[in-house]
XYZ file of C-alpha atoms in Angstrom:
559
model
C 8.951 -2.767 -25.294
C 7.973 -0.468 -28.129
C 4.989 -2.620 -29.164
C 3.282 -1.617 -25.930
C 3.993 2.063 -26.455
C 2.634 1.781 -29.972
C -0.416 -0.155 -28.859
C -1.440 2.670 -26.578
C -0.378 5.441 -28.957
C 1.486 7.153 -26.183
C 2.351 10.596 -27.405
C 5.271 11.937 -25.446
C 4.682 15.658 -25.166
C 6.751 18.367 -23.591
C 5.406 20.377 -20.730
C 5.894 24.078 -20.354
C 9.299 24.565 -18.795
C 9.519 26.947 -15.900
C 10.306 27.119 -12.244
C 8.633 28.665 -9.242
C 9.897 32.209 -9.011
C 11.650 33.042 -5.773
C 13.718 35.982 -4.699
C 17.068 34.369 -3.901
C 18.406 35.128 -0.484
C 15.207 36.652 0.833
C 14.539 33.924 3.410
C 15.968 30.500 4.329
C 12.937 28.932 2.622
C 13.592 30.958 -0.522
C 17.242 29.893 -0.493
C 16.215 26.260 -0.215
C 13.759 26.672 -3.107
C 16.413 28.319 -5.285
C 18.939 25.617 -4.442
C 16.469 22.858 -5.255
C 15.622 24.516 -8.563
C 19.243 24.265 -9.601
C 19.124 20.505 -9.015
C 15.589 19.754 -10.220
C 15.838 16.057 -9.359
C 13.832 13.445 -11.220
C 11.349 11.462 -9.119
C 10.330 7.834 -9.545
C 7.574 6.883 -7.121
C 7.020 3.120 -7.085
C 4.005 1.885 -5.154
C 2.752 -1.654 -4.728
C -0.614 -2.655 -3.320
C -0.874 -4.469 0.028
C 2.844 -5.134 0.500
C 3.574 -6.096 4.100
C 6.637 -4.478 5.636
C 7.637 -7.908 6.947
C 7.830 -9.195 3.355
C 10.803 -6.964 2.529
C 14.160 -8.425 3.423
C 15.745 -5.015 4.089
C 13.661 -4.917 7.276
C 15.519 -7.961 8.605
C 12.511 -10.235 9.065
C 12.386 -14.025 8.955
C 9.962 -13.892 6.034
C 12.372 -11.594 4.231
C 15.182 -14.073 4.775
C 13.125 -16.878 3.247
C 11.688 -14.731 0.442
C 14.248 -11.975 -0.183
C 13.600 -8.784 -2.138
C 17.120 -7.919 -3.336
C 16.118 -5.077 -5.653
C 13.910 -3.217 -3.188
C 16.772 -3.752 -0.749
C 19.071 -1.935 -3.197
C 17.086 1.252 -2.624
C 17.425 0.882 1.146
C 21.122 0.093 0.843
C 21.737 3.095 -1.428
C 19.648 5.482 0.656
C 17.216 5.444 3.577
C 14.997 2.857 5.209
C 12.152 4.204 7.358
C 11.732 2.003 10.398
C 8.472 3.597 11.558
C 6.428 4.335 8.445
C 2.638 4.390 8.847
C -0.557 5.037 6.909
C -3.466 7.247 7.922
C -6.228 4.874 6.710
C -5.293 1.315 5.754
C -7.362 0.981 2.603
C -6.359 1.250 -1.074
C -8.328 4.207 -2.436
C -8.166 6.455 0.632
C -4.433 5.836 0.996
C -3.761 6.731 -2.644
C -5.762 9.933 -2.334
C -3.775 10.823 0.788
C -0.472 10.314 -1.013
C -1.578 12.570 -3.872
C -2.990 15.396 -1.759
C -1.037 15.300 1.491
C -4.318 15.238 3.420
C -6.154 12.862 5.717
C -9.178 11.012 4.333
C -11.796 13.293 5.866
C -10.154 16.307 4.207
C -9.801 15.026 0.640
C -13.171 13.296 0.943
C -12.206 9.786 -0.158
C -12.760 7.722 2.981
C -13.910 4.362 1.580
C -13.353 2.241 -1.501
C -16.111 2.643 -4.062
C -16.244 6.415 -3.707
C -15.068 8.673 -6.535
C -12.039 10.886 -6.132
C -12.352 14.420 -7.480
C -9.600 14.594 -10.110
C -9.776 18.381 -10.140
C -8.395 18.501 -6.594
C -4.877 19.761 -6.121
C -2.213 17.047 -6.249
C 1.569 17.110 -6.173
C 1.993 15.551 -9.630
C 0.041 18.360 -11.320
C 2.041 20.901 -9.321
C 5.323 19.451 -10.560
C 3.986 19.349 -14.112
C 3.031 22.997 -13.931
C 6.543 23.848 -12.776
C 8.283 22.188 -15.736
C 8.367 18.473 -14.955
C 7.347 15.804 -17.437
C 4.883 13.588 -15.581
C 3.438 10.119 -16.120
C 1.577 7.374 -14.284
C 1.336 3.708 -15.256
C -0.497 0.955 -13.401
C -3.166 1.084 -10.738
C -5.224 4.257 -10.239
C -8.260 2.889 -8.352
C -9.688 6.287 -7.439
C -12.236 6.494 -10.251
C -12.291 5.419 -13.893
C -9.079 7.155 -14.964
C -6.727 10.052 -14.095
C -8.348 12.245 -16.765
C -8.311 15.793 -15.429
C -5.794 15.091 -12.652
C -3.029 16.963 -14.446
C -0.813 13.957 -15.160
C 0.956 14.313 -18.502
C 0.892 10.713 -19.771
C -0.972 7.795 -18.270
C -2.187 4.257 -18.864
C -3.987 2.582 -15.985
C -5.516 -0.733 -15.024
C -9.287 -0.947 -15.085
C -10.488 -0.655 -11.471
C -8.555 -3.203 -9.346
C -6.973 -4.600 -12.486
C -6.374 -8.206 -13.509
C -3.073 -10.012 -13.212
C -3.263 -11.722 -16.582
C -4.107 -9.956 -19.850
C -5.525 -6.894 -18.086
C -7.745 -4.181 -19.500
C -5.697 -0.994 -19.814
C -7.340 2.435 -19.985
C -5.624 5.280 -21.857
C -6.892 8.620 -23.168
C -7.649 6.701 -26.374
C -9.936 4.138 -24.752
C -9.736 0.703 -23.161
C -8.164 -2.453 -24.565
C -6.754 -5.786 -23.435
C -2.987 -6.190 -23.351
C -1.656 -9.719 -23.261
C 0.862 -10.442 -20.567
C 1.336 -10.217 -16.816
C 0.231 -6.949 -15.198
C 3.408 -6.248 -13.216
C 5.555 -6.764 -16.311
C 3.236 -4.706 -18.517
C 3.284 -1.761 -16.097
C 7.073 -1.946 -15.982
C 7.364 -2.126 -19.770
C 5.169 0.947 -20.213
C 7.156 2.861 -17.600
C 10.519 2.058 -19.181
C 9.181 2.854 -22.654
C 8.114 6.265 -21.439
C 11.462 6.928 -19.809
C 13.338 5.937 -22.953
C 11.136 7.884 -25.352
C 10.762 11.212 -23.592
C 11.006 13.955 -26.181
C 13.002 16.355 -24.020
C 15.528 14.545 -21.872
C 16.674 17.883 -20.391
C 13.409 18.291 -18.512
C 13.142 16.691 -15.077
C 10.524 13.982 -14.818
C 8.170 12.555 -12.210
C 7.092 8.979 -12.947
C 4.564 7.037 -10.861
C 4.806 3.249 -11.243
C 1.818 1.785 -9.408
C 1.517 -1.987 -9.319
C -1.583 -4.047 -8.642
C 0.578 -6.678 -6.964
C 0.517 -8.263 -4.467
C -3.187 -7.457 -3.950
C -5.693 -10.269 -3.577
C -6.044 -12.763 -5.351
C -2.258 -13.118 -5.199
C -1.526 -14.502 -8.686
C 2.221 -14.858 -9.292
C 3.756 -14.646 -12.730
C 4.161 -18.103 -14.240
C 7.922 -17.874 -13.655
C 7.349 -17.457 -9.922
C 4.535 -19.965 -9.356
C 6.894 -22.532 -7.871
C 9.445 -20.138 -6.372
C 8.272 -20.783 -2.788
C 6.288 -23.988 -3.264
C 8.538 -26.033 -0.971
C 9.385 -23.246 1.480
C 8.220 -23.798 5.064
C 7.163 -20.395 6.361
C 6.982 -19.952 10.152
C 3.392 -19.835 11.352
C 2.610 -16.768 13.468
C 2.147 -17.634 17.131
C -1.284 -15.976 17.083
C -2.493 -17.625 13.868
C -5.281 -19.294 15.882
C -6.176 -16.131 17.807
C -9.385 -16.367 19.868
C -9.771 -12.539 20.026
C -10.464 -12.446 23.767
C -11.244 -8.893 24.908
C -11.334 -7.614 21.317
C -14.912 -7.777 20.000
C -14.152 -5.974 16.735
C -11.363 -8.435 15.962
C -13.711 -11.316 16.740
C -16.325 -9.993 14.288
C -14.035 -9.587 11.257
C -14.245 -11.807 8.171
C -10.657 -12.052 6.962
C -9.326 -15.293 8.377
C -7.122 -17.235 5.982
C -8.509 -20.589 7.048
C -12.157 -19.526 7.251
C -12.821 -16.598 4.924
C -10.327 -16.845 2.052
C -12.017 -18.347 -0.995
C -10.506 -21.770 -1.618
C -10.487 -21.429 -5.393
C -10.100 -17.712 -5.948
C -7.534 -16.977 -3.226
C -5.881 -20.290 -2.425
C -6.052 -21.915 -5.899
C -7.290 -25.210 -4.438
C -8.831 -27.750 -6.825
C -11.882 -29.995 -6.527
C -10.193 -33.407 -6.490
C -7.096 -35.386 -7.396
C -6.340 -35.122 -11.098
C -8.661 -32.143 -11.612
C -7.676 -28.576 -12.414
C -11.201 -27.324 -11.636
C -10.987 -24.705 -8.911
C -13.036 -24.837 -5.740
C -15.220 -21.806 -4.910
C -14.118 -18.908 -7.103
C -16.226 -15.803 -6.516
C -14.663 -13.829 -9.376
C -13.923 -16.434 -12.098
C -12.953 -13.829 -14.697
C -9.522 -13.558 -13.071
C -8.738 -17.014 -14.466
C -11.092 -17.024 -17.457
C -9.181 -14.201 -19.132
C -5.954 -16.244 -19.242
C -4.922 -17.679 -22.597
C -4.993 -21.451 -23.000
C -1.202 -21.528 -22.801
C -1.115 -19.430 -19.617
C -3.780 -21.532 -17.920
C -2.099 -24.782 -18.927
C 1.212 -23.587 -17.489
C -0.532 -22.418 -14.323
C -2.341 -25.710 -13.777
C 0.773 -27.750 -14.475
C 2.818 -25.774 -11.937
C 0.334 -26.385 -9.082
C -1.188 -29.754 -10.019
C 1.102 -31.985 -7.961
C 0.746 -29.811 -4.867
C -3.043 -29.681 -5.220
C -3.273 -33.420 -5.825
C -1.231 -34.091 -2.694
C -3.578 -31.894 -0.660
C -6.699 -33.531 -2.055
C -5.314 -36.989 -1.249
C -4.159 -36.105 2.262
C -7.482 -36.106 4.157
C -6.318 -33.402 6.556
C -8.225 -32.552 9.707
C -9.475 -29.005 10.346
C -6.329 -27.731 12.045
C -3.995 -29.362 9.549
C -5.962 -27.858 6.665
C -5.816 -24.416 8.296
C -2.030 -24.702 8.482
C -1.829 -25.917 4.884
C -3.871 -22.909 3.792
C -1.409 -20.597 5.527
C 1.508 -22.081 3.598
C -0.378 -21.884 0.288
C -1.329 -18.262 0.993
C 2.292 -17.342 1.704
C 3.555 -19.147 -1.397
C 1.111 -17.269 -3.613
C 1.512 -13.890 -1.914
C 5.301 -13.919 -1.886
C 5.461 -15.325 -5.400
C 3.430 -12.283 -6.462
C 5.856 -9.987 -4.627
C 8.767 -11.546 -6.523
C 7.685 -9.976 -9.835
C 7.421 -6.570 -8.155
C 11.007 -6.937 -7.007
C 11.982 -7.910 -10.563
C 10.343 -4.696 -11.740
C 12.236 -2.539 -9.253
C 15.468 -4.115 -10.458
C 14.669 -3.278 -14.077
C 13.964 0.357 -13.178
C 17.175 0.709 -11.176
C 19.146 -0.903 -13.991
C 17.655 1.561 -16.478
C 18.648 4.490 -14.274
C 22.207 3.226 -14.039
C 22.530 2.546 -17.769
C 20.976 5.897 -18.746
C 23.169 7.951 -16.433
C 20.112 9.300 -14.587
C 20.750 7.470 -11.308
C 22.519 10.256 -9.447
C 19.895 12.861 -10.238
C 16.834 10.728 -9.476
C 14.929 10.246 -6.237
C 13.547 6.706 -6.102
C 10.864 5.867 -3.542
C 9.353 2.446 -2.930
C 6.309 2.046 -0.723
C 2.904 0.379 -0.534
C -0.557 1.856 -0.115
C -0.712 0.072 3.251
C 0.621 -2.914 5.126
C -0.914 -6.395 5.134
C -1.472 -9.372 7.400
C 0.607 -12.449 6.679
C -1.265 -14.760 9.028
C -0.987 -12.624 12.167
C -4.265 -13.014 14.107
C -5.105 -15.603 11.438
C -5.651 -12.864 8.856
C -5.053 -11.708 5.348
C -6.033 -8.169 4.215
C -5.514 -4.911 6.173
C -7.884 -2.208 7.656
C -7.259 -2.608 11.393
C -4.934 -0.238 13.240
C -2.893 -3.187 14.481
C 0.762 -2.980 13.502
C 0.832 -5.202 10.412
C -1.575 -3.036 8.398
C -0.713 0.272 10.058
C 2.951 -0.053 9.111
C 3.960 0.284 5.488
C 7.340 -0.207 3.817
C 9.185 2.956 2.814
C 12.660 3.136 1.300
C 14.133 6.085 -0.587
C 17.375 6.855 -2.393
C 18.881 10.048 -3.788
C 22.607 9.474 -4.384
C 24.816 12.224 -3.069
C 22.002 13.668 -0.981
C 20.743 10.811 1.189
C 23.653 8.902 2.747
C 23.707 5.212 1.893
C 22.487 2.992 4.696
C 20.475 5.687 6.487
C 17.985 4.350 9.050
C 15.172 6.734 9.976
C 13.554 6.125 13.359
C 11.247 9.159 13.394
C 7.577 8.250 12.827
C 6.405 9.226 9.352
C 3.095 8.822 7.512
C 1.950 8.656 3.909
C 0.474 12.131 4.343
C 4.130 13.284 4.191
C 4.868 12.160 0.627
C 3.310 15.128 -1.191
C 5.225 17.818 0.753
C 8.429 15.794 0.404
C 8.229 15.758 -3.386
C 7.381 19.459 -3.459
C 10.349 20.233 -1.215
C 12.841 18.344 -3.356
C 11.412 19.981 -6.494
C 11.926 23.421 -4.983
C 8.238 24.240 -4.657
C 6.495 25.800 -1.643
C 4.385 23.605 0.651
C 0.691 24.398 0.359
C -1.179 25.412 3.495
C -3.821 22.727 2.845
C -1.231 19.944 3.189
C -1.395 18.198 6.561
C 1.860 16.263 6.265
C 5.458 17.473 6.469
C 8.450 17.079 4.206
C 10.686 14.132 5.004
C 13.723 15.935 3.638
C 15.097 17.216 6.970
C 14.403 13.794 8.497
C 16.529 11.919 5.947
C 19.114 14.687 6.218
C 19.505 13.642 9.858
C 18.112 16.922 11.188
C 14.443 16.351 12.071
C 12.794 19.514 13.397
C 12.482 19.757 17.164
C 8.698 19.718 16.798
C 8.582 16.600 14.614
C 5.569 14.430 15.443
C 5.796 11.936 18.276
C 2.252 10.637 17.849
C 0.508 9.357 14.748
C -3.225 9.567 14.024
C -5.288 6.934 12.210
C -8.918 6.709 11.103
C -10.635 3.846 9.260
C -14.207 4.364 8.022
C -15.444 1.484 5.858
C -18.271 -0.297 7.652
C -20.434 -1.955 6.467
C -17.850 -3.209 4.048
C -15.919 -6.182 2.886
C -14.305 -8.174 5.717
C -16.628 -6.637 8.304
C -13.975 -4.469 9.981
C -15.606 -1.834 12.162
C -14.855 1.861 11.869
C -12.277 3.102 14.341
C -9.747 5.824 15.046
C -6.703 5.909 17.261
C -3.306 7.188 18.251
C 0.057 5.496 18.468
C 2.530 7.157 20.808
C 5.821 5.317 21.007
C 5.202 1.952 22.641
C 1.536 2.686 23.411
C -1.572 2.551 21.281
C -5.161 3.600 21.974
C -8.056 2.860 19.605
C -11.784 3.533 19.670
C -14.074 1.322 17.589
C -17.521 2.750 16.981
C -20.860 1.831 15.479
C -22.519 -1.451 16.402
C -19.311 -2.380 18.243
C -18.409 0.581 20.451
C -15.267 -0.211 22.414
C -11.828 1.045 23.430
C -8.586 -0.913 23.089
C -5.222 -0.096 24.653
C -1.890 -1.843 24.071
C 1.618 -1.649 25.425
C 3.698 -2.855 22.481
C 6.800 -3.260 24.619
C 5.186 -6.059 26.625
C 2.577 -7.145 24.067
C 4.016 -6.651 20.540
C 1.412 -8.983 19.007
C -1.478 -6.886 20.382
C -3.225 -9.802 22.032
C -4.123 -8.255 25.407
C -6.452 -5.285 25.476
C -5.565 -3.515 28.737
C -7.985 -0.603 28.472
C -9.689 -1.545 31.761
C -6.461 -2.434 33.590
C -6.145 -0.118 36.647
C -2.355 -0.148 36.285
C -2.451 1.763 32.970
C -5.247 4.272 33.553
C -2.805 7.173 33.747
C -1.422 6.326 30.322
C -4.945 5.802 28.941
C -5.919 9.310 30.072
C -2.727 10.704 28.560
C -3.429 9.074 25.196
C -7.031 10.230 25.222
C -5.767 13.785 25.603
C -3.313 13.223 22.767
C -6.123 11.827 20.640
C -8.303 14.871 21.311
C -5.434 17.114 20.287
C -4.755 15.208 17.066
C -8.406 15.213 16.047
C -8.501 18.965 16.575
C -5.198 19.506 14.770
C -6.271 17.531 11.716
C -9.861 18.881 11.843
C -11.470 15.456 12.139
C -14.978 15.444 13.585
C -16.084 12.111 12.101
C -17.129 9.398 14.523
C -17.878 9.882 18.219
C -15.889 12.390 20.226
C -13.096 11.042 22.414
C -15.135 12.034 25.459
C -18.402 10.476 24.210
C -19.552 7.566 26.385
C -19.697 4.071 24.946
C -23.034 3.006 23.538
C -25.056 0.422 25.455
C -26.043 -1.052 22.106
C -22.489 -2.161 21.472
C -23.174 -5.469 23.185
C -25.639 -6.316 20.404
C -23.094 -6.468 17.588
C -24.337 -7.705 14.270
C -23.557 -11.279 13.371
C -20.852 -12.385 10.995
C -21.437 -12.175 7.216
C -23.561 -9.030 7.449
C -20.832 -6.793 6.054
C -20.154 -9.153 3.168
C -23.786 -8.953 2.129
C -23.793 -5.171 2.492
C -20.659 -4.745 0.389
C -21.850 -6.874 -2.512
C -19.676 -8.437 -5.169
C -18.311 -5.263 -6.755
C -14.618 -5.270 -7.548
C -14.055 -2.127 -5.500
C -14.847 -4.277 -2.480
C -12.323 -7.056 -2.865
């Protein structure tokens, strides 16, 4: 939509063309670099925010069957689906910084939301730009005010978390409101840039970063009723009692207890009223036009009236809230899938499909009612796992399934590898190229390392680090709750039974502790207590609920 390009005065400039110089034939690495330079593939990196792996139908889940994502599935069908894709820190800002730099949180220095990322740090987008790529980013940045100084050629980003309706957009020319729905606006800007590039012979790297489906899960008007009558299966541990898991018991992210009834669940005060119940951040709705708000209210009025007239008991209301949460969350995902379809259609129509790598992922996973939760943060599977699909026609065989464990620290070296650029020594991840080629190196990782830092913080999730090694997982929570947790996912896939003190698994616990010590040394992580440090006696005096909420405050970086 050219009106959007004009509104932001996007000036499409050419970057200095040039490739990394390499002496052909000198080494296998040099030969690979030279070969890649001949191809110079385009890269489109699409990232959503808080998209659960189970909410993508390509992964074969029941939720995916009920709420399919046919366009994201196209990428998986045309290329590779990663079955074991993980994050290093399940939180928006730290994860984004990791993807840009190829480093763990403690190395790039962005460990918690609300911090400020140093835009002058090395990142893979600047490296590609310096080597002759045209580069652009549209959508969510969420690392500081803007990407100014990060070496990205063209950009227009949402202000902070961004708003779903009529969002503030920041460009090098300032900040202004753009009317429309955020997912559609980001897509429009991205397609405008693709269509209006001044030198179509240059390769390009485009980052399309959606706000959706981040809290407060506001679907586009066209998708408000898409799943309104769908009966989603309730997780068996929705009413988890958190026995043996004190950190899980202390969290504040239960759908039925902690989600704001107005802000998150769009519940109204009474029959016939469109007035929302408790809405902590009312500007999300106040910025809608009268027409948008009228359409929104009309779409949900009957369902809200039925709820208000039903006089449900506590358990029934908790189950109703789960269904409403899923309807809103998956309705928000639907517009992201629409966006992916528009991008793929543009590639096909433009003739760029065969020479373009397309990646779809999320900054982390998300809970869809497992353990009763929404949000992320914990090292349990639903937030540790993230969707990852990737296509490159003629190079990645269609229908590839990758079982090897990968992490978001691997994205930066992967893009460098495909662009024919050397991997920097400071990068802690590894290129996924040999993995999707079906030839993973013999020393490819078997264990993955995770570290979450944000406490006190929103949702009161305690800091912890851990290792996942095949079917086993070991975590150490620290701070006012100092405790170990151990799980055998083969016998306990829902992570309900902490077996750390079980005599039958002490050999495996010792083995994973050794692995954890090795990973912390390998990745140079000294934050938190050492693996060998004894548990604190003070851990039994954990702070009460709601303390982290008060500590975090009402800032938008927190929610």
